[in-house]
Amino acid sequence: MPARPTPMTASSPGSLQSARFYITFRCNSLCGYCNVWQDDKFKGYHELSLERACQVLDQLHGLGVRYVDFTGGEPVLHPHIDGIVQYAKSLGMTVEITSNGIRFAKHIDAIVPHVDTMNVSLDTLKPERYREIRGVPTLDRALDVIRRIGATGARNLKLICVVTRENVDEVADLLAFAQENRISMYFSTMFEYFEEQDTVRDTNRTARKLKLVEHNGKPVADRPARQTLVPVDDIIADRLMTLLHQPFAVLNLHFRKYVESLDPFAPTDCYANKRILTVGPDGRLVLPCYHAFDNSLEWDRDLAQLVQDEEFLRVRDEEVGHRKECQGCTVFPYIGLSFSYRFDKTFLYQALSEEITKLKTRFVDPLHPRTVLPFDELRRSYLELERLIDHSLPVPRPPASPDLLYHFDVTPGGISSELTAGQMSLAEVLSDHLHEDCWGIQRSPHLWIRLVYNDLMPLLRDLTERGGLAPEDYQHTVEDLYAVQLAWWRAYLGRYLAGGETIDTTGPVDVLTRFLLRTNTLLPEAPESVRIRQVLLHAGCVLGIAPQTLAPLAVHEDFPEAALTVKHILLIAADTDLTRYAALLPARSAEPLHRLATASHTSHPGTEDIEPEDTEVARLLEDEDSLDQTATEHLVTSLRAATPQDRRSALAARLLAHELRTPQQIRRRGKALRPSATAPAGSE
């Protein structure tokens, strides 16, 4: 069982980022797998006026909350839901709302343009089955709302299908409906917060018969913990995995892997009241969460004061994740948030999953049905990658503190992390932790694919729309995306992660090489081509593709990833290739490569002098060699806490620049990544 992490000391502004706003507990469905209509503890709540709801949103925003999910019950039963949603969006929040669609038609124009994600639940296309699952005969209304929202051209609509034993036979038909209407459908197994998670219950049974509550909303004191975690039916899991690359189907790989590896006896790494707040219909803070709700704090003062209340802190630090009913919990909105804050295998699956979704929704789905995709080959490639992640990579220990993104060990030889091959510098560890979550970690395979869907592919699409690129060439590039993603991951894991030395990267590197060079040949003389070529070169250098092969991708303009590109070259390139890689990069960025290759601490001819030392960063790192484990952990957490959010990215970049001042040290730390390399020039 993993060690229990040290409790967070406070819910300070910035640590709380999300809110689930149960705007009403009333609902017009009687879903068999939901307890909101069956449990007396959800009845009889006063609901906020528009003015009071906006005050709650103001106070959430003041706490640092930037994402709000309006849920219930059925949110549109609240008389002021339109104005509440619009106000949340006006604050700059990311807004999500989930509806059953039954009474949503009159809210389409008032809500859909003001939310980032518009979820509509749809578990079946059969009227009788819909009534069995949801307890009401209203499938026609839900389908009408879905089609009407789709007809507006809204791209934020997502259908949510909870797949159970009762409807798994309809998965193909539901996907066909989504594809016909060009709407993404998220296929999910059921959250387990009471027994038989993949079974729909008889809607005529009451909460008392289900034994969801015993008295006044509080569980009986001797209520037994679940002794085993009921696994998702293998038939359901296997069926859903066939949808991974299917157009308009959305899966969460990380949720699946989390459930597979969950220890039902261990504390749950839940972020309720740590990074996510649960707000009730009257503004109260629901404790410990909606699903285990048996306590609350009335909204009788500012939320900033409520989150410092003694009872809030006690529940957060002593109960959340540690109560009996928390063991084996798979409620994704609470558990899933933790995945971004632990650099482990679950995070890797999260990154993989989100990349597939973004590539699909932004580039592949819009071309459906013209695209031709090798689904069987992609499935085989994914399963092989999954095998490598599961069996080749080590399982890292949890970090010593919840404020750390990963466990690291400080030894006389340097700093090491169990998931990262080679040694790390203090500057790298500090830089990683200046980012709020794992999405900013320097050595992670997700970084380049993020450039693909944020930069490379949008620019190629723009060129195509303006006639600079042939539509068939763009389509062919889109059809390659999934294979390129899987090849990149396999190649990166083999180069940079612990255990990767067992992975054969020859085939994946060949796939990437062909993609990089072919994409480059498509580029016209246009401003967009400069940035595209930078993204391509970054990938080639990071993977250590031969510099002579990458020669057509050479760039002379500085670019945001240049410093990180140079660091990766220093970690893995052969001594004889350093100057060859330097010739591909802007002169200023390449200076550490030239300096190391010539075994000199002076500038290479033709480059400007090395930048003056950053004295603030130098002072921060001056005791690096003498810091022990405890002192290093303290420095990491204190720097993170003391640095304002708007300065963190800049400080992380300065730390990387400082690290590049001593390239011979980076070479030393990357020695394990170059098993056949000789000692680099200028090394100690």
C-alpha positions as CSV (number, residue, x, y, z in Angstrom):
1,M,0.0,0.0,0.0
2,P,1.4,3.4,-0.9
3,A,2.4,5.7,1.9
4,R,-0.2,8.3,2.8
5,P,0.9,11.7,1.6
6,T,1.4,14.6,3.9
7,P,-1.8,16.6,4.1
8,M,-2.0,19.9,2.3
9,T,-1.5,22.7,4.8
10,A,-4.2,25.1,3.4
11,S,-6.5,25.7,0.5
12,S,-4.8,28.8,-0.7
13,P,-5.7,30.8,-3.8
14,G,-4.3,29.0,-6.7
15,S,-4.6,25.5,-5.3
16,L,-8.3,25.4,-5.8
17,Q,-8.9,25.3,-9.5
18,S,-12.2,23.6,-10.2
19,A,-15.8,23.6,-8.9
20,R,-18.7,21.2,-9.3
21,F,-21.7,23.5,-8.9
22,Y,-24.8,21.4,-8.1
23,I,-27.1,24.3,-9.1
24,T,-30.2,22.2,-8.2
25,F,-30.8,18.7,-6.8
26,R,-34.1,18.5,-8.6
27,C,-34.3,16.2,-11.6
28,N,-36.9,15.2,-14.2
29,S,-35.3,11.8,-14.8
30,L,-35.3,8.7,-12.5
31,C,-32.1,7.1,-13.6
32,G,-31.5,3.7,-12.0
33,Y,-27.8,4.4,-11.5
34,C,-28.2,7.8,-9.9
35,N,-29.1,8.5,-6.2
36,V,-30.0,12.2,-6.4
37,W,-33.7,11.5,-6.8
38,Q,-33.7,8.4,-4.5
39,D,-32.0,9.8,-1.4
40,D,-33.9,12.1,1.0
41,K,-30.7,14.0,1.8
42,F,-30.9,15.8,-1.6
43,K,-34.4,17.0,-1.0
44,G,-35.8,20.4,0.2
45,Y,-32.9,22.7,-0.6
46,H,-33.4,26.4,-1.2
47,E,-32.0,27.4,-4.6
48,L,-29.9,30.6,-5.2
49,S,-31.3,33.6,-6.9
50,L,-29.4,34.9,-9.9
51,E,-27.7,37.6,-7.8
52,R,-26.6,35.2,-5.1
53,A,-25.4,32.6,-7.6
54,C,-23.2,35.3,-9.3
55,Q,-21.8,36.1,-5.9
56,V,-20.8,32.5,-5.4
57,L,-19.1,32.6,-8.8
58,D,-17.3,35.8,-7.9
59,Q,-16.0,34.2,-4.7
60,L,-15.0,31.0,-6.5
61,H,-13.1,33.1,-9.0
62,G,-11.4,34.9,-6.2
63,L,-10.1,31.6,-4.8
64,G,-8.5,30.8,-8.2
65,V,-11.2,28.6,-9.6
66,R,-11.1,28.8,-13.4
67,Y,-13.3,25.8,-14.3
68,V,-16.9,25.3,-13.2
69,D,-19.1,22.3,-14.0
70,F,-22.8,23.0,-13.7
71,T,-24.6,19.8,-12.8
72,G,-27.3,18.5,-10.7
73,G,-30.0,17.2,-10.7
74,E,-31.0,18.7,-14.0
75,P,-29.4,22.2,-14.3
76,V,-32.1,23.7,-16.5
77,L,-34.7,23.2,-13.9
78,H,-33.1,26.1,-12.1
79,P,-35.1,29.3,-13.1
80,H,-31.9,31.4,-13.6
81,I,-29.6,28.9,-15.2
82,D,-29.2,31.0,-18.4
83,G,-27.9,34.0,-16.6
84,I,-25.8,32.0,-14.2
85,V,-24.0,30.3,-17.0
86,Q,-23.5,33.5,-19.0
87,Y,-22.0,35.2,-15.9
88,A,-19.5,32.4,-15.3
89,K,-18.3,32.7,-18.8
90,S,-18.0,36.5,-18.5
91,L,-15.5,35.9,-15.6
92,G,-13.3,34.0,-18.0
93,M,-14.0,30.6,-16.6
94,T,-14.0,27.4,-18.5
95,V,-17.7,26.4,-18.3
96,E,-19.2,22.9,-18.7
97,I,-22.8,21.9,-18.2
98,T,-24.5,18.5,-18.4
99,S,-28.2,18.0,-19.2
100,N,-30.5,15.1,-20.0
101,G,-31.9,17.2,-22.8
102,I,-35.5,16.8,-21.8
103,R,-36.3,20.5,-21.2
104,F,-33.2,22.0,-22.8
105,A,-34.7,23.1,-26.2
106,K,-35.7,26.6,-25.0
107,H,-32.2,27.1,-23.5
108,I,-30.1,26.3,-26.6
109,D,-29.5,29.9,-27.7
110,A,-29.0,31.2,-24.1
111,I,-26.5,28.5,-23.0
112,V,-24.7,26.7,-25.8
113,P,-22.8,29.7,-27.1
114,H,-21.6,30.5,-23.5
115,V,-20.2,27.1,-22.5
116,D,-17.0,25.3,-23.5
117,T,-18.5,21.9,-23.3
118,M,-22.2,21.1,-23.6
119,N,-22.9,17.5,-22.4
120,V,-26.1,15.7,-23.2
121,S,-26.7,12.2,-21.8
122,L,-27.7,9.5,-24.3
123,D,-27.4,5.8,-23.3
124,T,-29.8,4.2,-25.8
125,L,-31.7,4.8,-29.0
126,K,-34.5,2.5,-28.0
127,P,-37.5,4.2,-26.4
128,E,-38.4,1.3,-24.1
129,R,-34.8,0.9,-22.9
130,Y,-34.5,4.6,-22.4
131,R,-37.5,4.5,-20.1
132,E,-36.0,1.5,-18.2
133,I,-32.7,3.3,-17.7
134,R,-34.0,6.8,-17.1
135,G,-37.4,6.2,-15.7
136,V,-39.2,8.6,-18.1
137,P,-40.5,8.2,-21.7
138,T,-38.7,11.2,-23.2
139,L,-36.1,9.8,-25.7
140,D,-37.7,11.8,-28.5
141,R,-37.1,15.1,-26.6
142,A,-33.5,14.3,-26.0
143,L,-32.8,13.3,-29.6
144,D,-34.6,16.5,-30.8
145,V,-32.4,18.7,-28.6
146,I,-29.3,16.9,-29.8
147,R,-30.2,17.4,-33.5
148,R,-31.2,21.0,-32.9
149,I,-27.9,21.9,-31.2
150,G,-26.0,20.1,-33.9
151,A,-27.9,22.0,-36.6
152,T,-26.6,25.3,-35.1
153,G,-23.0,24.3,-36.0
154,A,-21.9,24.3,-32.4
155,R,-18.7,22.4,-31.9
156,N,-18.9,22.1,-28.2
157,L,-21.6,19.5,-28.0
158,K,-20.6,16.1,-26.5
159,L,-22.8,13.1,-25.9
160,I,-22.2,11.0,-22.8
161,C,-23.1,7.4,-23.0
162,V,-22.8,5.3,-19.8
163,V,-22.1,1.8,-21.0
164,T,-23.6,-1.0,-18.9
165,R,-24.5,-4.6,-19.4
166,E,-28.0,-3.4,-20.4
167,N,-26.9,-1.3,-23.4
168,V,-23.5,-2.6,-24.5
169,D,-25.2,-4.2,-27.5
170,E,-26.1,-0.7,-28.7
171,V,-22.6,0.7,-28.8
172,A,-22.3,0.4,-32.6
173,D,-25.7,2.0,-33.2
174,L,-24.9,4.9,-30.8
175,L,-21.6,5.5,-32.5
176,A,-23.3,5.5,-35.9
177,F,-25.8,8.1,-34.6
178,A,-22.9,10.3,-33.4
179,Q,-21.1,10.0,-36.7
180,E,-24.3,10.7,-38.7
181,N,-24.8,13.9,-36.7
182,R,-21.1,14.7,-36.5
183,I,-21.1,14.9,-32.7
184,S,-18.5,13.5,-30.4
185,M,-19.7,10.7,-28.0
186,Y,-17.9,9.9,-24.8
187,F,-18.3,6.3,-23.9
188,S,-17.9,5.7,-20.2
189,T,-18.2,2.9,-17.8
190,M,-20.2,3.6,-14.7
191,F,-18.6,5.4,-11.7
192,E,-18.6,3.1,-8.7
193,Y,-19.9,4.8,-5.6
194,F,-22.3,2.0,-4.6
195,E,-22.2,-1.7,-5.5
196,E,-22.7,-3.3,-8.9
197,Q,-21.2,-0.4,-10.8
198,D,-22.1,-1.7,-14.3
199,T,-25.7,-2.6,-13.5
200,V,-28.8,-0.3,-13.9
201,R,-31.1,-0.6,-10.9
202,D,-34.8,-0.8,-11.0
203,T,-36.0,2.8,-10.8
204,N,-38.9,1.7,-8.6
205,R,-36.6,0.8,-5.8
206,T,-36.1,3.5,-3.1
207,A,-33.0,4.8,-1.5
208,R,-34.0,2.9,1.7
209,K,-34.0,-0.4,-0.2
210,L,-30.7,0.4,-1.8
211,K,-29.4,1.3,1.7
212,L,-27.7,4.4,0.4
213,V,-28.5,6.2,3.6
214,E,-29.4,5.1,7.1
215,H,-30.4,8.2,9.0
216,N,-30.4,11.9,8.2
217,G,-28.0,11.4,5.3
218,K,-25.3,9.8,7.4
219,P,-24.1,6.3,6.8
220,V,-24.4,3.8,9.6
221,A,-21.2,3.8,11.7
222,D,-20.4,0.2,11.2
223,R,-21.2,0.2,7.5
224,P,-18.6,-2.2,6.0
225,A,-16.1,-1.1,3.4
226,R,-16.2,-2.8,0.0
227,Q,-14.0,-5.8,0.3
228,T,-13.3,-6.0,-3.4
229,L,-13.5,-3.6,-6.3
230,V,-16.1,-4.8,-8.8
231,P,-14.3,-4.8,-12.1
232,V,-15.7,-3.3,-15.3
233,D,-17.1,-6.2,-17.3
234,D,-14.4,-7.5,-19.6
235,I,-16.9,-7.5,-22.5
236,I,-17.6,-3.8,-21.9
237,A,-13.9,-2.9,-21.6
238,D,-12.9,-4.8,-24.7
239,R,-15.8,-3.5,-26.7
240,L,-15.0,0.1,-25.8
241,M,-11.3,-0.3,-26.7
242,T,-12.2,-1.1,-30.3
243,L,-13.5,2.5,-30.5
244,L,-10.2,4.2,-29.6
245,H,-9.5,5.5,-33.1
246,Q,-13.1,5.4,-34.5
247,P,-14.4,8.8,-35.7
248,F,-16.4,10.7,-33.1
249,A,-15.8,8.2,-30.3
250,V,-14.1,9.6,-27.1
251,L,-12.5,7.3,-24.5
252,N,-10.6,8.0,-21.3
253,L,-7.6,5.5,-21.3
254,H,-6.4,6.9,-18.0
255,F,-9.7,6.1,-16.2
256,R,-9.6,2.5,-17.5
257,K,-6.0,2.1,-16.4
258,Y,-6.7,3.6,-13.0
259,V,-9.6,1.2,-12.4
260,E,-7.4,-1.7,-13.5
261,S,-4.6,-0.8,-11.0
262,L,-6.8,0.4,-8.1
263,D,-6.1,-1.1,-4.7
264,P,-9.5,-1.3,-3.1
265,F,-8.0,-1.3,0.4
266,A,-5.7,1.7,-0.1
267,P,-6.6,5.4,0.5
268,T,-7.8,7.1,-2.6
269,D,-5.9,10.0,-4.1
270,C,-9.0,12.2,-4.2
271,Y,-8.8,16.0,-4.8
272,A,-12.2,16.9,-3.3
273,N,-11.7,20.1,-1.3
274,K,-8.0,20.2,-2.3
275,R,-8.2,21.4,-5.8
276,I,-11.9,21.0,-6.4
277,L,-14.9,22.4,-4.5
278,T,-18.4,21.0,-4.4
279,V,-21.1,23.7,-4.1
280,G,-24.7,22.9,-3.3
281,P,-27.9,24.5,-4.6
282,D,-27.9,27.1,-1.7
283,G,-24.2,27.9,-1.9
284,R,-23.1,25.6,0.9
285,L,-19.9,23.6,0.5
286,V,-20.8,19.9,0.3
287,L,-18.4,17.7,2.3
288,P,-16.6,15.5,1.7
289,C,-18.0,15.3,-1.8
290,Y,-21.3,14.9,-3.6
291,H,-21.2,11.1,-3.6
292,A,-20.3,10.7,0.1
293,F,-22.3,13.8,1.2
294,D,-23.0,13.7,4.9
295,N,-21.6,17.0,6.0
296,S,-21.6,20.6,4.8
297,L,-20.7,24.2,5.6
298,E,-23.5,26.7,5.1
299,W,-22.6,29.7,2.9
300,D,-22.8,32.2,5.7
301,R,-19.6,34.0,4.9
302,D,-17.2,34.4,2.0
303,L,-15.9,31.2,0.5
304,A,-12.4,32.3,1.2
305,Q,-13.2,32.1,4.9
306,L,-15.2,28.8,4.5
307,V,-12.2,27.0,3.0
308,Q,-10.2,28.0,6.1
309,D,-12.9,26.8,8.5
310,E,-11.7,24.2,11.0
311,E,-14.2,21.6,9.9
312,F,-13.4,22.1,6.2
313,L,-9.7,21.5,6.9
314,R,-10.4,18.5,9.1
315,V,-12.6,16.8,6.5
316,R,-10.1,17.6,3.8
317,D,-7.0,16.4,5.6
318,E,-8.5,13.5,7.6
319,E,-11.5,12.1,5.7
320,V,-11.1,12.8,2.0
321,G,-9.7,9.6,0.4
322,H,-9.6,7.8,3.7
323,R,-13.2,7.1,4.6
324,K,-14.4,3.5,4.1
325,E,-16.6,4.5,1.2
326,C,-13.6,6.2,-0.4
327,Q,-11.8,2.9,-0.8
328,G,-12.3,1.7,-4.4
329,C,-14.0,4.9,-5.4
330,T,-13.9,5.6,-9.2
331,V,-15.8,8.8,-9.4
332,F,-13.8,10.4,-12.2
333,P,-14.6,14.1,-11.7
334,Y,-12.9,14.0,-8.3
335,I,-10.3,11.2,-8.8
336,G,-9.4,12.2,-12.4
337,L,-8.2,15.7,-11.4
338,S,-5.3,14.1,-9.5
339,F,-3.9,12.5,-12.6
340,S,-2.4,15.8,-13.8
341,Y,-0.4,16.3,-10.6
342,R,1.5,13.0,-10.4
343,F,4.0,12.1,-13.1
344,D,3.4,8.4,-13.3
345,K,1.9,5.9,-15.7
346,T,-1.6,7.1,-15.1
347,F,-0.5,10.6,-16.3
348,L,1.1,9.0,-19.4
349,Y,-2.2,7.4,-20.2
350,Q,-4.0,10.6,-19.6
351,A,-1.7,12.4,-22.0
352,L,-2.1,9.7,-24.6
353,S,-5.8,9.8,-24.3
354,E,-6.2,13.5,-24.5
355,E,-3.8,13.6,-27.5
356,I,-6.0,11.1,-29.4
357,T,-9.1,13.1,-28.6
358,K,-7.6,16.4,-29.8
359,L,-6.2,14.9,-32.9
360,K,-9.5,13.3,-33.6
361,T,-11.9,16.1,-32.9
362,R,-9.8,18.9,-34.5
363,F,-8.4,17.2,-37.6
364,V,-9.6,13.6,-38.2
365,D,-13.3,13.9,-37.6
366,P,-13.8,17.0,-39.8
367,L,-12.6,14.9,-42.8
368,H,-14.8,11.9,-42.0
369,P,-15.9,9.9,-44.0
370,R,-13.3,10.7,-46.6
371,T,-10.4,9.5,-44.5
372,V,-9.1,6.0,-44.7
373,L,-7.6,4.7,-41.4
374,P,-6.0,1.4,-40.7
375,F,-8.0,0.6,-37.6
376,D,-6.6,-2.9,-37.0
377,E,-3.0,-1.8,-37.4
378,L,-3.6,1.1,-35.1
379,R,-5.1,-1.1,-32.5
380,R,-2.1,-3.5,-32.6
381,S,0.3,-0.6,-32.3
382,Y,-1.6,0.9,-29.4
383,L,-1.7,-2.5,-27.6
384,E,2.1,-2.9,-28.0
385,L,2.6,0.6,-26.6
386,E,0.4,-0.2,-23.7
387,R,2.4,-3.4,-23.1
388,L,5.6,-1.4,-23.0
389,I,4.2,1.2,-20.6
390,D,2.7,-1.4,-18.3
391,H,5.7,-3.8,-18.2
392,S,8.9,-2.0,-19.3
393,L,8.6,1.2,-17.3
394,P,9.0,1.1,-13.6
395,V,6.2,2.0,-11.2
396,P,7.4,5.2,-9.4
397,R,6.9,5.8,-5.7
398,P,4.5,8.5,-4.8
399,P,6.2,11.9,-4.0
400,A,7.0,12.8,-0.4
401,S,4.5,15.7,-0.5
402,P,1.3,16.4,-2.4
403,D,3.0,19.6,-3.5
404,L,5.5,17.6,-5.5
405,L,4.8,16.2,-9.0
406,Y,7.1,13.2,-8.7
407,H,9.4,11.4,-6.2
408,F,13.1,12.2,-6.6
409,D,16.2,11.1,-4.8
410,V,19.1,13.4,-3.9
411,T,22.4,11.5,-3.9
412,P,26.1,12.6,-4.0
413,G,26.0,11.8,-7.7
414,G,23.0,14.0,-8.5
415,I,19.2,13.9,-8.5
416,S,17.3,11.0,-10.0
417,S,13.6,10.2,-10.7
418,E,12.4,6.7,-11.0
419,L,10.5,7.3,-14.3
420,T,13.2,9.4,-16.0
421,A,16.4,7.8,-17.3
422,G,19.7,9.5,-16.4
423,Q,20.4,12.2,-13.9
424,M,18.5,15.5,-13.3
425,S,19.8,18.9,-12.2
426,L,18.3,20.9,-9.5
427,A,17.4,23.5,-12.1
428,E,15.3,20.9,-14.0
429,V,13.5,19.8,-10.9
430,L,12.7,23.4,-9.9
431,S,11.6,24.2,-13.5
432,D,9.3,21.2,-13.6
433,H,7.7,22.2,-10.3
434,L,7.2,25.8,-11.3
435,H,4.5,24.5,-13.6
436,E,1.2,23.9,-11.9
437,D,1.0,20.4,-13.1
438,C,2.7,17.7,-15.1
439,W,1.9,19.2,-18.5
440,G,5.0,21.4,-18.2
441,I,7.5,18.7,-17.3
442,Q,10.6,18.9,-19.5
443,R,11.1,15.2,-20.1
444,S,7.7,13.8,-21.0
445,P,6.6,12.4,-24.4
446,H,3.5,14.6,-24.6
447,L,5.4,17.8,-25.3
448,W,5.9,17.3,-29.0
449,I,2.4,16.0,-29.8
450,R,1.1,19.1,-28.1
451,L,3.0,21.1,-30.7
452,V,1.5,19.0,-33.4
453,Y,-2.1,19.7,-32.5
454,N,-1.6,23.3,-31.3
455,D,0.8,24.5,-34.0
456,L,1.8,22.2,-36.8
457,M,-1.6,20.9,-37.9
458,P,-3.6,24.1,-37.5
459,L,-1.0,25.9,-39.7
460,L,-1.1,23.1,-42.3
461,R,-4.9,23.4,-42.3
462,D,-4.7,27.2,-42.8
463,L,-2.3,26.7,-45.7
464,T,-4.7,24.2,-47.3
465,E,-7.7,26.6,-46.9
466,R,-5.7,29.3,-48.6
467,G,-4.6,27.1,-51.5
468,G,-1.0,26.8,-50.4
469,L,-1.3,23.1,-49.8
470,A,-3.2,20.5,-51.9
471,P,-6.2,19.1,-50.0
472,E,-5.2,15.6,-50.8
473,D,-1.8,16.2,-49.2
474,Y,-3.4,17.6,-46.1
475,Q,-5.7,14.7,-45.9
476,H,-2.9,12.2,-46.2
477,T,-1.1,14.0,-43.4
478,V,-4.2,13.8,-41.2
479,E,-4.5,10.1,-41.9
480,D,-0.9,9.6,-40.7
481,L,-1.5,11.4,-37.3
482,Y,-2.4,8.4,-35.1
483,A,0.5,6.3,-36.4
484,V,2.9,9.2,-35.9
485,Q,1.7,9.7,-32.4
486,L,2.1,6.1,-31.4
487,A,5.6,6.0,-33.1
488,W,6.6,9.2,-31.3
489,W,5.6,7.8,-27.9
490,R,7.4,4.5,-28.5
491,A,10.6,6.3,-29.6
492,Y,10.5,8.8,-26.8
493,L,10.0,6.2,-24.1
494,G,12.9,4.2,-25.5
495,R,15.2,7.3,-25.4
496,Y,14.3,9.1,-22.2
497,L,12.4,7.0,-19.7
498,A,13.7,4.4,-17.3
499,G,13.2,0.9,-18.7
500,G,13.2,2.3,-22.2
501,E,16.5,0.6,-23.0
502,T,14.5,-2.6,-23.7
503,I,12.4,-0.9,-26.3
504,D,13.3,-1.3,-30.0
505,T,13.0,2.3,-31.4
506,T,14.2,1.6,-35.0
507,G,10.8,1.2,-36.6
508,P,9.2,4.1,-34.8
509,V,12.1,6.4,-35.6
510,D,11.8,5.4,-39.3
511,V,8.0,6.3,-39.2
512,L,8.8,9.7,-37.6
513,T,11.7,10.4,-40.1
514,R,9.4,9.8,-43.1
515,F,6.7,12.0,-41.6
516,L,9.1,14.9,-40.9
517,L,10.8,14.9,-44.3
518,R,7.6,14.3,-46.2
519,T,5.8,17.2,-44.4
520,N,8.7,19.5,-45.1
521,T,8.5,18.8,-48.8
522,L,4.9,19.9,-48.8
523,L,5.6,23.4,-47.4
524,P,5.3,26.4,-49.7
525,E,7.2,29.6,-49.3
526,A,5.0,31.1,-46.6
527,P,5.4,32.6,-43.1
528,E,3.5,29.5,-41.7
529,S,6.2,27.2,-43.1
530,V,8.8,28.7,-40.8
531,R,7.0,27.7,-37.7
532,I,6.1,24.3,-39.1
533,R,9.7,23.6,-39.9
534,Q,10.7,24.5,-36.3
535,V,8.3,22.0,-34.9
536,L,9.6,19.3,-37.3
537,L,13.2,20.0,-36.5
538,H,12.5,19.9,-32.7
539,A,11.1,16.4,-33.0
540,G,14.0,15.2,-35.1
541,C,16.6,16.5,-32.8
542,V,14.9,15.3,-29.6
543,L,14.8,11.7,-31.1
544,G,18.4,11.9,-32.2
545,I,17.7,11.4,-35.9
546,A,21.0,11.8,-37.8
547,P,21.7,15.5,-38.3
548,Q,22.6,15.0,-42.0
549,T,19.1,13.5,-42.4
550,L,17.6,16.6,-40.8
551,A,19.5,19.0,-42.9
552,P,16.5,20.0,-45.0
553,L,14.7,21.1,-41.8
554,A,17.4,23.6,-40.7
555,V,16.1,26.9,-39.3
556,H,17.8,30.2,-38.6
557,E,15.1,32.0,-36.7
558,D,15.0,31.5,-32.9
559,F,11.9,29.6,-31.7
560,P,10.3,28.9,-28.3
561,E,11.5,25.3,-28.0
562,A,15.1,25.9,-29.1
563,A,16.7,25.7,-25.6
564,L,14.8,22.5,-24.8
565,T,15.9,21.1,-28.2
566,V,19.6,21.8,-27.4
567,K,19.2,20.2,-23.9
568,H,17.9,17.0,-25.5
569,I,20.7,17.0,-28.0
570,L,23.2,17.4,-25.2
571,L,21.6,14.4,-23.4
572,I,21.7,11.9,-26.2
573,A,23.8,13.0,-29.2
574,A,27.2,11.4,-30.0
575,D,30.2,13.7,-29.5
576,T,30.9,13.8,-33.2
577,D,27.4,15.0,-34.0
578,L,27.3,18.1,-31.7
579,T,28.5,20.6,-34.3
580,R,26.4,19.0,-37.0
581,Y,23.2,19.5,-34.9
582,A,24.4,23.0,-34.1
583,A,24.5,23.8,-37.8
584,L,20.7,23.1,-37.9
585,L,19.8,25.6,-35.2
586,P,19.9,29.4,-34.7
587,A,23.4,30.5,-33.9
588,R,22.6,31.9,-30.4
589,S,20.6,28.7,-29.4
590,A,23.4,26.5,-30.7
591,E,26.2,28.2,-28.7
592,P,26.3,25.5,-26.0
593,L,26.8,22.8,-28.6
594,H,29.7,24.7,-30.2
595,R,31.3,25.5,-26.9
596,L,31.2,21.9,-25.7
597,A,32.3,20.4,-29.0
598,T,35.4,22.7,-29.1
599,A,36.1,21.9,-25.4
600,S,36.3,25.6,-24.8
601,H,34.3,28.0,-22.6
602,T,34.6,30.8,-25.1
603,S,32.2,31.6,-27.9
604,H,32.4,29.8,-31.2
605,P,33.5,32.1,-34.0
606,G,30.5,33.7,-35.6
607,T,28.3,33.6,-32.4
608,E,27.7,36.2,-29.9
609,D,29.3,36.0,-26.4
610,I,27.6,33.8,-23.8
611,E,24.9,35.7,-22.0
612,P,25.8,37.2,-18.7
613,E,25.0,35.0,-15.7
614,D,21.5,35.4,-14.3
615,T,22.5,36.3,-10.7
616,E,19.1,35.6,-9.2
617,V,19.0,32.1,-10.6
618,A,22.6,31.6,-9.7
619,R,21.9,32.4,-6.1
620,L,19.0,30.1,-6.1
621,L,21.2,27.2,-7.2
622,E,24.4,28.1,-5.4
623,D,24.1,25.4,-2.7
624,E,23.0,22.6,-5.1
625,D,26.0,20.4,-4.3
626,S,25.4,20.6,-0.5
627,L,21.6,20.2,-0.3
628,D,20.3,17.0,1.1
629,Q,16.9,15.3,0.4
630,T,14.9,17.3,2.9
631,A,16.5,20.7,2.0
632,T,15.9,20.0,-1.7
633,E,12.3,19.1,-1.2
634,H,11.8,22.3,0.9
635,L,13.5,24.5,-1.8
636,V,11.2,23.0,-4.5
637,T,8.0,23.5,-2.6
638,S,8.9,26.9,-1.2
639,L,10.0,28.3,-4.5
640,R,6.7,27.1,-6.1
641,A,4.7,28.7,-3.3
642,A,6.6,31.9,-3.3
643,T,6.6,32.5,-7.1
644,P,3.5,34.2,-8.5
645,Q,1.6,32.4,-11.2
646,D,2.4,35.0,-13.8
647,R,6.1,34.7,-13.2
648,R,6.5,31.0,-13.1
649,S,6.9,30.3,-16.8
650,A,9.6,33.0,-17.2
651,L,11.5,31.7,-14.2
652,A,11.4,28.1,-15.6
653,A,12.8,29.4,-18.9
654,R,15.6,31.2,-17.0
655,L,16.5,28.0,-15.1
656,L,16.8,26.1,-18.3
657,A,19.0,28.9,-19.8
658,H,21.2,28.7,-16.7
659,E,21.5,25.0,-17.0
660,L,22.7,25.4,-20.6
661,R,25.6,27.5,-19.4
662,T,27.3,24.3,-18.3
663,P,26.7,21.9,-21.2
664,Q,29.3,19.5,-19.9
665,Q,27.2,18.9,-16.8
666,I,24.2,18.1,-19.0
667,R,26.4,15.6,-20.9
668,R,27.4,14.0,-17.7
669,R,23.8,13.6,-16.5
670,G,22.8,12.1,-19.8
671,K,25.6,9.5,-20.0
672,A,23.1,6.6,-19.3
673,L,21.2,7.7,-22.4
674,R,24.3,7.3,-24.5
675,P,25.4,3.7,-23.7
676,S,27.9,3.5,-26.5
677,A,29.2,7.1,-26.3
678,T,32.7,8.0,-25.4
679,A,33.4,10.7,-22.8
680,P,32.4,14.1,-24.3
681,A,34.9,16.9,-24.9
682,G,35.2,19.1,-21.9
683,S,33.6,16.6,-19.5
684,E,34.9,16.2,-16.0
